[in-house]
Tab-separated table of C-alpha atoms in Angstrom:
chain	number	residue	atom	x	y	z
A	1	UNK	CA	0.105	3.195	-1.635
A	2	UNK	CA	-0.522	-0.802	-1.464
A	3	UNK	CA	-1.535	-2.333	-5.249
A	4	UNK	CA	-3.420	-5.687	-4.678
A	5	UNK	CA	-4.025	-7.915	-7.396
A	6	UNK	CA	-6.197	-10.622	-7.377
A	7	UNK	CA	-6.834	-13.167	-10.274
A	8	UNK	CA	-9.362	-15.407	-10.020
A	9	UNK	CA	-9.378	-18.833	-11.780
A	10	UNK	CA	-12.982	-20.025	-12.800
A	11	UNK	CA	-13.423	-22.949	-11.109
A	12	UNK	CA	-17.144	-23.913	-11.462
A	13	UNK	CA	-18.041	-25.825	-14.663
A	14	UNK	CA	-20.326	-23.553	-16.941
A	15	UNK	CA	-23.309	-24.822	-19.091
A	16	UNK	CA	-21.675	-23.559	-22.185
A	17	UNK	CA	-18.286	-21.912	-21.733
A	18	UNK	CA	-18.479	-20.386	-25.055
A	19	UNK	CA	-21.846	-18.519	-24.594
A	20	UNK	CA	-20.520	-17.235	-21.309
A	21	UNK	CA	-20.154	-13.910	-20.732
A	22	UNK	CA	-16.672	-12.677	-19.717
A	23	UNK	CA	-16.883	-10.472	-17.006
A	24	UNK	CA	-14.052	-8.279	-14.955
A	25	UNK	CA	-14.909	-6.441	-11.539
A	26	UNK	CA	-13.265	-3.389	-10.428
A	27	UNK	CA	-12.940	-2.806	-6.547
A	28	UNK	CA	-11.023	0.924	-5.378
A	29	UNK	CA	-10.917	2.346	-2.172
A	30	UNK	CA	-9.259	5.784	-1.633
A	31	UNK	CA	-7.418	4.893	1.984
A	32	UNK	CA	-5.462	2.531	3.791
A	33	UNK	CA	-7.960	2.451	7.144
A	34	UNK	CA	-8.626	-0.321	8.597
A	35	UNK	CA	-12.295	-0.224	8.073
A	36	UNK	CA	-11.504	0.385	4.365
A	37	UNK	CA	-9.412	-2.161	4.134
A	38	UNK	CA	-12.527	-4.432	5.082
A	39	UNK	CA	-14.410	-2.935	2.703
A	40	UNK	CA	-12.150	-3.679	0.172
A	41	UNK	CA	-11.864	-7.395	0.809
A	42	UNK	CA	-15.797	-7.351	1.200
A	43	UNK	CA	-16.419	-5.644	-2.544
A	44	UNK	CA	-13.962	-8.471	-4.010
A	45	UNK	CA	-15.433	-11.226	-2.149
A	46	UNK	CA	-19.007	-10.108	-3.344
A	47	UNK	CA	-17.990	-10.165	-7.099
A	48	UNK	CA	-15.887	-12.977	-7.025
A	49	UNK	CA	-18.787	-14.868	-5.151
A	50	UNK	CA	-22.086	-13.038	-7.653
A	51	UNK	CA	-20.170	-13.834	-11.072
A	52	UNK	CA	-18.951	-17.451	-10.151
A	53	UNK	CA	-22.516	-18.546	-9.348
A	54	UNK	CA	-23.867	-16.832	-13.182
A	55	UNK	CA	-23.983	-19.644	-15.194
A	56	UNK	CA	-23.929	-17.079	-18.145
A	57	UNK	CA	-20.732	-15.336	-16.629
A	58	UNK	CA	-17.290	-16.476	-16.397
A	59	UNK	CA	-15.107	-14.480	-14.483
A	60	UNK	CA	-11.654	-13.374	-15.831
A	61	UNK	CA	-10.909	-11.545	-12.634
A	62	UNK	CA	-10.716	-9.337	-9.741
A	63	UNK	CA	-8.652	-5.810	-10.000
A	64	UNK	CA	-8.399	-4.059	-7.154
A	65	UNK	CA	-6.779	-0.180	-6.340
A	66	UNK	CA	-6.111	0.025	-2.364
A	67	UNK	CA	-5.156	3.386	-1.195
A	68	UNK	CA	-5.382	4.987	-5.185
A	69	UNK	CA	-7.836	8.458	-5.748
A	70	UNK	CA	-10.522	7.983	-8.080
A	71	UNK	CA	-9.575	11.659	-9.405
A	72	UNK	CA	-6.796	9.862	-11.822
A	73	UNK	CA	-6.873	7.081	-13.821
A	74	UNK	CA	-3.225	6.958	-14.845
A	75	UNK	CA	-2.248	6.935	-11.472
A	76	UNK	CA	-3.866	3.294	-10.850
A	77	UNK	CA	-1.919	0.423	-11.759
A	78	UNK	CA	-4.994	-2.251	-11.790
A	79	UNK	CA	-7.310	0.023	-13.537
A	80	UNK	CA	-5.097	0.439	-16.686
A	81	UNK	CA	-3.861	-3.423	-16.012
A	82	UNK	CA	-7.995	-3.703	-16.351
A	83	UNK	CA	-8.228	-1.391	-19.381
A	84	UNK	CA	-5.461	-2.824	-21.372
A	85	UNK	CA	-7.130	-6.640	-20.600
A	86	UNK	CA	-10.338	-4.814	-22.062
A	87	UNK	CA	-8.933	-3.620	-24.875
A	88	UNK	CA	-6.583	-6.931	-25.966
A	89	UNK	CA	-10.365	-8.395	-26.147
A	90	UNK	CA	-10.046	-10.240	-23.026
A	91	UNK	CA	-13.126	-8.904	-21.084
A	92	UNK	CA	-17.096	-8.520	-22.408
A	93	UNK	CA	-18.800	-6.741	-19.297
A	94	UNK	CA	-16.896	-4.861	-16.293
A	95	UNK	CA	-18.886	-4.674	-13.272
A	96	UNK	CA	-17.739	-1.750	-10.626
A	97	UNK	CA	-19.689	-0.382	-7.603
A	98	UNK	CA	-20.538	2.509	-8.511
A	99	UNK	CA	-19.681	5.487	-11.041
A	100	UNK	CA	-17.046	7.107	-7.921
A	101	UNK	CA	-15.533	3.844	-7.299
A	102	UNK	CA	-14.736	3.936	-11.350
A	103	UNK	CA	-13.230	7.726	-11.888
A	104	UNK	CA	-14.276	10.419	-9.974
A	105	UNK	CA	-13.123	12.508	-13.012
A	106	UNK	CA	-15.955	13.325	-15.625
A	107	UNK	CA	-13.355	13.354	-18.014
A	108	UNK	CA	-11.463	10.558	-17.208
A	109	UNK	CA	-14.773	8.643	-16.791
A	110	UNK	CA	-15.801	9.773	-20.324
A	111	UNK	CA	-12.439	9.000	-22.049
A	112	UNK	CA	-12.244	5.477	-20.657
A	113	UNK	CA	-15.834	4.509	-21.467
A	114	UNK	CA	-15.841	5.532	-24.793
A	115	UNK	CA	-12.438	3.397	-24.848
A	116	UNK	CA	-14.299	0.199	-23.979
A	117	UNK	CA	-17.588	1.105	-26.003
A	118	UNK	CA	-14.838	0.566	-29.181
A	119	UNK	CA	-13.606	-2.188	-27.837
A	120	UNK	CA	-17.262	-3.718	-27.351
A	121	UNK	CA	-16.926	-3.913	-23.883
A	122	UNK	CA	-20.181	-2.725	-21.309
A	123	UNK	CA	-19.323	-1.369	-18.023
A	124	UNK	CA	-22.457	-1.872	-15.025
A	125	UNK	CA	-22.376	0.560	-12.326
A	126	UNK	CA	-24.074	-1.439	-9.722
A	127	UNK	CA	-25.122	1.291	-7.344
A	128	UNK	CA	-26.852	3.206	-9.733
A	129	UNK	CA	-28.210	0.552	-12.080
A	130	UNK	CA	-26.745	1.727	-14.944
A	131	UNK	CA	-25.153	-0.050	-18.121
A	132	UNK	CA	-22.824	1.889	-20.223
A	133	UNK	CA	-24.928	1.303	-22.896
A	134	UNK	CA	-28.132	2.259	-22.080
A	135	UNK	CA	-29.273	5.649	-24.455
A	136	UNK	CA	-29.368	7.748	-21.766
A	137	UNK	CA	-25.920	6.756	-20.113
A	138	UNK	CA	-23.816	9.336	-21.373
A	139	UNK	CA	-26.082	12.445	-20.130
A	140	UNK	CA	-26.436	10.956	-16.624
A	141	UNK	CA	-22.625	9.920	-16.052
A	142	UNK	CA	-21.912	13.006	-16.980
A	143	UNK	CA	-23.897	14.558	-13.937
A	144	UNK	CA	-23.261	11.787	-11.735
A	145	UNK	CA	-19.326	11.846	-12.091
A	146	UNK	CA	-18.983	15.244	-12.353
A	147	UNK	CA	-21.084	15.135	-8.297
A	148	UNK	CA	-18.361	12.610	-7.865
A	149	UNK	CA	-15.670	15.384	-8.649
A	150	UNK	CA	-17.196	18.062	-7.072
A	151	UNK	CA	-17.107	15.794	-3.593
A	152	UNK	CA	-13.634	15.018	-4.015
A	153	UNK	CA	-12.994	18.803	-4.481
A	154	UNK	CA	-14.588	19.031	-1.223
A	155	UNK	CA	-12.947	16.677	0.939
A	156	UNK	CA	-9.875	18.126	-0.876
A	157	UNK	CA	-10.245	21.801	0.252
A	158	UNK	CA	-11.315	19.976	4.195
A	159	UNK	CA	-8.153	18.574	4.198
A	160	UNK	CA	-6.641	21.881	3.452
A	161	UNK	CA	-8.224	23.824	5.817
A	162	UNK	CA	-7.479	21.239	8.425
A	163	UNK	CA	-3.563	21.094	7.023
A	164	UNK	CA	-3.693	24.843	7.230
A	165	UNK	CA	-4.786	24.963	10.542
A	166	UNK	CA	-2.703	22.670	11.962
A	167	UNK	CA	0.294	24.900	10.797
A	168	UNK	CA	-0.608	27.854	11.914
A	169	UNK	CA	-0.710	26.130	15.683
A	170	UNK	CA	2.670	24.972	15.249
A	171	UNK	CA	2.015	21.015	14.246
A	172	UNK	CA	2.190	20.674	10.488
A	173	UNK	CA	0.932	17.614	9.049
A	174	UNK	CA	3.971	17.049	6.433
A	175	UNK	CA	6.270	14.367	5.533
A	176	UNK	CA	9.406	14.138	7.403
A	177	UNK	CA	12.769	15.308	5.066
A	178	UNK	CA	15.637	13.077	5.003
A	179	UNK	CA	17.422	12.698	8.177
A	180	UNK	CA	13.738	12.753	10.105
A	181	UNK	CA	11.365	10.227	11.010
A	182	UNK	CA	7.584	10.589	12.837
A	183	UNK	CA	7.386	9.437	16.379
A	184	UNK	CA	4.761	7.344	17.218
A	185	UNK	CA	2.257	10.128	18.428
A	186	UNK	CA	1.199	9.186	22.509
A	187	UNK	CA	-2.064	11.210	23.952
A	188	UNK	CA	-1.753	14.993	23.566
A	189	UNK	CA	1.203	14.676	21.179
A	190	UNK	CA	1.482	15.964	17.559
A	191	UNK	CA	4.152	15.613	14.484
A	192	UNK	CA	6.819	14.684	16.037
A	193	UNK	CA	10.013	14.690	14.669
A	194	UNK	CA	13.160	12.631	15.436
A	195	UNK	CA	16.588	12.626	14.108
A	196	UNK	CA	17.607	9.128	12.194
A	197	UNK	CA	21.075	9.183	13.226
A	198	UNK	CA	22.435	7.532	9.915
A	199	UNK	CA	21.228	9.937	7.721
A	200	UNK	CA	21.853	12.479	9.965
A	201	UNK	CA	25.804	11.826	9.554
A	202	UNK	CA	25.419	12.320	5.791
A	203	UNK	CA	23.396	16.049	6.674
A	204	UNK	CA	26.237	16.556	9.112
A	205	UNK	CA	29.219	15.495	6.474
A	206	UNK	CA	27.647	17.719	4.088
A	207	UNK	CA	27.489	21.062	5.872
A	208	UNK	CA	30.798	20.446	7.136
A	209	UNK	CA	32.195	20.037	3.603
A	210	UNK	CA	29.980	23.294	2.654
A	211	UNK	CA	31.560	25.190	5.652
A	212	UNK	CA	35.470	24.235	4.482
A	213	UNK	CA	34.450	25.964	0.900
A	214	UNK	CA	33.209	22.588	-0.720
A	215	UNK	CA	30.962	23.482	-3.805
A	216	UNK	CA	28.085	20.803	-4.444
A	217	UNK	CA	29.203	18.682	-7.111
A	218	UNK	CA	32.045	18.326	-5.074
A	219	UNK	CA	29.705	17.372	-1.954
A	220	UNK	CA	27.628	15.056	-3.895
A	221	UNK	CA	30.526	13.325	-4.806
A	222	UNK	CA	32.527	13.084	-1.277
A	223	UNK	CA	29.374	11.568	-0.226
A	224	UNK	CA	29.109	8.695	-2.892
A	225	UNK	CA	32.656	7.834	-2.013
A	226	UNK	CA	31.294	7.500	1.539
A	227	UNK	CA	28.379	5.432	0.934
A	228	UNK	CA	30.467	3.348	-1.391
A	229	UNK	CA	32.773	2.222	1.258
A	230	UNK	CA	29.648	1.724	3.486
A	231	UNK	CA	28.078	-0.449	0.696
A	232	UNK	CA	25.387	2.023	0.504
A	233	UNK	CA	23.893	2.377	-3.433
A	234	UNK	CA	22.207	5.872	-2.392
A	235	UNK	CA	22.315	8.487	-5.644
A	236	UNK	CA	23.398	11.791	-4.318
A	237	UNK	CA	23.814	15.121	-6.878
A	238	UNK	CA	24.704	18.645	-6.776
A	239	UNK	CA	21.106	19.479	-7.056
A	240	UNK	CA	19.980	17.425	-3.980
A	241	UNK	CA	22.840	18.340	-1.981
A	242	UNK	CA	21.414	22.182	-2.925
A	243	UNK	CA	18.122	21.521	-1.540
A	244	UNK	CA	19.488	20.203	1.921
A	245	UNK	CA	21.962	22.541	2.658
A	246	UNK	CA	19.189	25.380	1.846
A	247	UNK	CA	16.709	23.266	4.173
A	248	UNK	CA	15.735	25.447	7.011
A	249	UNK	CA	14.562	21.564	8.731
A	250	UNK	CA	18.446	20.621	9.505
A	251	UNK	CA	18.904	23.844	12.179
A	252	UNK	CA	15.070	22.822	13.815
A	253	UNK	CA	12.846	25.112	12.103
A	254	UNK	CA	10.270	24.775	9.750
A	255	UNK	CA	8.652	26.689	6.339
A	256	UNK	CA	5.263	25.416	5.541
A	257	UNK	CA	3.223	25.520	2.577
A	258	UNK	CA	6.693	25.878	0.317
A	259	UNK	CA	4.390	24.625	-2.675
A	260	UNK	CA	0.757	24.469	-3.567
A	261	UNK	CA	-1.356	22.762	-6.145
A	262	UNK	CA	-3.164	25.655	-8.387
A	263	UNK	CA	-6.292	22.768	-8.947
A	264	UNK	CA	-7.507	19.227	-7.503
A	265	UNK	CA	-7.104	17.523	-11.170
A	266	UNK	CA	-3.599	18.660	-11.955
A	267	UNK	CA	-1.982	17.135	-9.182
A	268	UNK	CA	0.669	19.404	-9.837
A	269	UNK	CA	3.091	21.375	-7.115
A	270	UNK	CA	4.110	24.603	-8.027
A	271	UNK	CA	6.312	26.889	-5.924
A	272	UNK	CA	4.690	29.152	-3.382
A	273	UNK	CA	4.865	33.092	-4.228
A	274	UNK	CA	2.245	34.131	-1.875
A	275	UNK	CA	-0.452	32.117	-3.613
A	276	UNK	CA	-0.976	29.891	-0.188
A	277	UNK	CA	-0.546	31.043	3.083
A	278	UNK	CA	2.823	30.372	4.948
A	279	UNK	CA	4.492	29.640	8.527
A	280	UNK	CA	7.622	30.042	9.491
A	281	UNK	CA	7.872	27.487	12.812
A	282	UNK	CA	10.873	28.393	15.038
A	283	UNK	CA	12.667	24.822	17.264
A	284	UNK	CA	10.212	22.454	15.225
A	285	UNK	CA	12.296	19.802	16.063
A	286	UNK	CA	15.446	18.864	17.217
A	287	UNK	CA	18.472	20.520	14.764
A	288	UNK	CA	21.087	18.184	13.289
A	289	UNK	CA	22.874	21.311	12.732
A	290	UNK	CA	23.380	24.145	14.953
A	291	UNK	CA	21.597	27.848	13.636
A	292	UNK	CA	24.927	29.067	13.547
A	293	UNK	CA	26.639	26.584	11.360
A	294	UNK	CA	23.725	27.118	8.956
A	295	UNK	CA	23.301	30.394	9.064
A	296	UNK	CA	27.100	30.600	8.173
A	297	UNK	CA	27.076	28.235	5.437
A	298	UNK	CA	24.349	29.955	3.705
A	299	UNK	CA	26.351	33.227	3.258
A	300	UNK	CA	29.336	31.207	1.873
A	301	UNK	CA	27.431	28.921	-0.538
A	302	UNK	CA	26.251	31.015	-2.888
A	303	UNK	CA	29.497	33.240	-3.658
A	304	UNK	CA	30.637	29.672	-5.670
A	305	UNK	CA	28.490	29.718	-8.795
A	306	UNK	CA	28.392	25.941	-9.346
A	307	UNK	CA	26.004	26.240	-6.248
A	308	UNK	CA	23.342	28.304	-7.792
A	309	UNK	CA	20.592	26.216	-9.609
């Protein structure tokens, strides 16, 4: 995710400064395309450019999300750097695109504008030519933002689908774990992974040590010693070193779908009992450790109990 922050100094010379009308735009896109990108730079262009030439506006600045969802505010860095300007009395009038490009969370959109409305602060929603403080405003946000959500939720179950799909023909659309990186994809290619050879040694050190009878802690610690005298700063821990030498990704294969998230809103990853569907992909990628060492070091781990978390 890329934060951009632009602040704006007023440089035109207002008829009465003092009369002027503080005002703050808000500018979010939800991806790092190119074309959004563009857009981006166009929406702050267009307010920085419409509130300088106001001679009853003066324009405190620009705050921009690139690459943030609308579904949650807290998640944003320049909307609550915008909010908490609002409510330390710095801002009169915040002027946004449109209701989506504000929260496309009814109740993140109704928590934050009763915020401002106690702060004294309007919010225009250009697109729909709407003031936060006209009577009717909180009956119609509430049916335009919750549209807003429900599209989200849409896109959100597309990309699903599509995610789903692509595992069950073998090309998963998941991050890379340690020791991995993504090739850059050539025609008819998908996914692929490649072994970074520096991590790789730590993967390798570390099911070696768990194949000689090494319990984690122990593991975690050999490796700090190693990264020390490679002036490395890396934090390793028994319960990391778990997870990788359980990691079906170091002999090739590949588990999909290991969590899911129960709603959009939450955000939240919970471990996968059947809820979601599953694939089990056989010589994924290349292994950094053979099946055999794995499969070995499996049956010995557990029998220490400082390797059970």
């Amino acid at each position: 995710m890329k934060k951009i922050t632009m602040e704006v100094k007023n440089q035109k010379a207002k008829a009465d400064k003092s009369k002027a009308t503080r005002v703050a735009a808000y500018c979010r896109v939800s991806t790092l395309m190119e074309e959004q990108e563009l857009s981006y730079e166009s929406q702050c262009a267009y307010y920085e450019e419409l509130i300088e030439n106001r001679e009853n506006m003066e324009l405190v600045g620009i705050y921009g999300d690139q690459g943030f969802s609308g579904l949650h505010a807290e998640k944003r860095p320049e909307f609550q750097r915008l909010m908490a300007d609002c409510t330390a009395g710095k801002v009169d009038l915040v002027m946004v695109k449109s209701i989506s490009r504000f929260s496309r969370n009814t109740i993140d959109c109704q928590k934050y504008l009763k915020l401002l409305k106690e702060h004294g602060v309007t919010v225009f929603f250009e697109k729909e030519g709407l003031y936060s403080t006209d009577p009717q405003c909180e009956l119609i946000l509430k049916l335009l933002s919750a549209a807003a959500q429900e599209e989200s939720n849409s896109i959100s179950q597309t990309i699903k689908w599509a995610n789903e799909k692509n595992c069950e023909s073998g090309y998963p659309t998941r991050t890379c774990c340690y020791g991995y990186v993504k090739a850059k994809r050539q025609a008819g290619e998908k996914h692929i992974w490649l072994v970074d050879e520096e991590k790789a040694k730590r993967i390798r050190m570390m099911y070696e040590l768990a194949d000689q009878g090494m319990n984690a802690p122990d593991i975690a610690k050999a490796i700090r010693k190693y990264e020390e005298e490679h002036g490395v700063t890396a934090r390793w821990t028994a319960s990391n070193v778990r997870a990788r030498i359980r990691n079906e990704a170091y002999k090739g294969d590949l588990l999909t779908g290991k969590t899911y998230s129960p709603d959009i809103l939450s955000g939240k990853r919970l471990k996968n009992d059947g809820q979601s569907p599953q694939y089990y992909i056989e010589e994924h990628h290349e292994a950094i450790v053979s099946p055999a060492l794995f499969d070995r070091v499996q049956k010995n781990f557990e029998k220490d109990r400082r390797n059970i978390a």
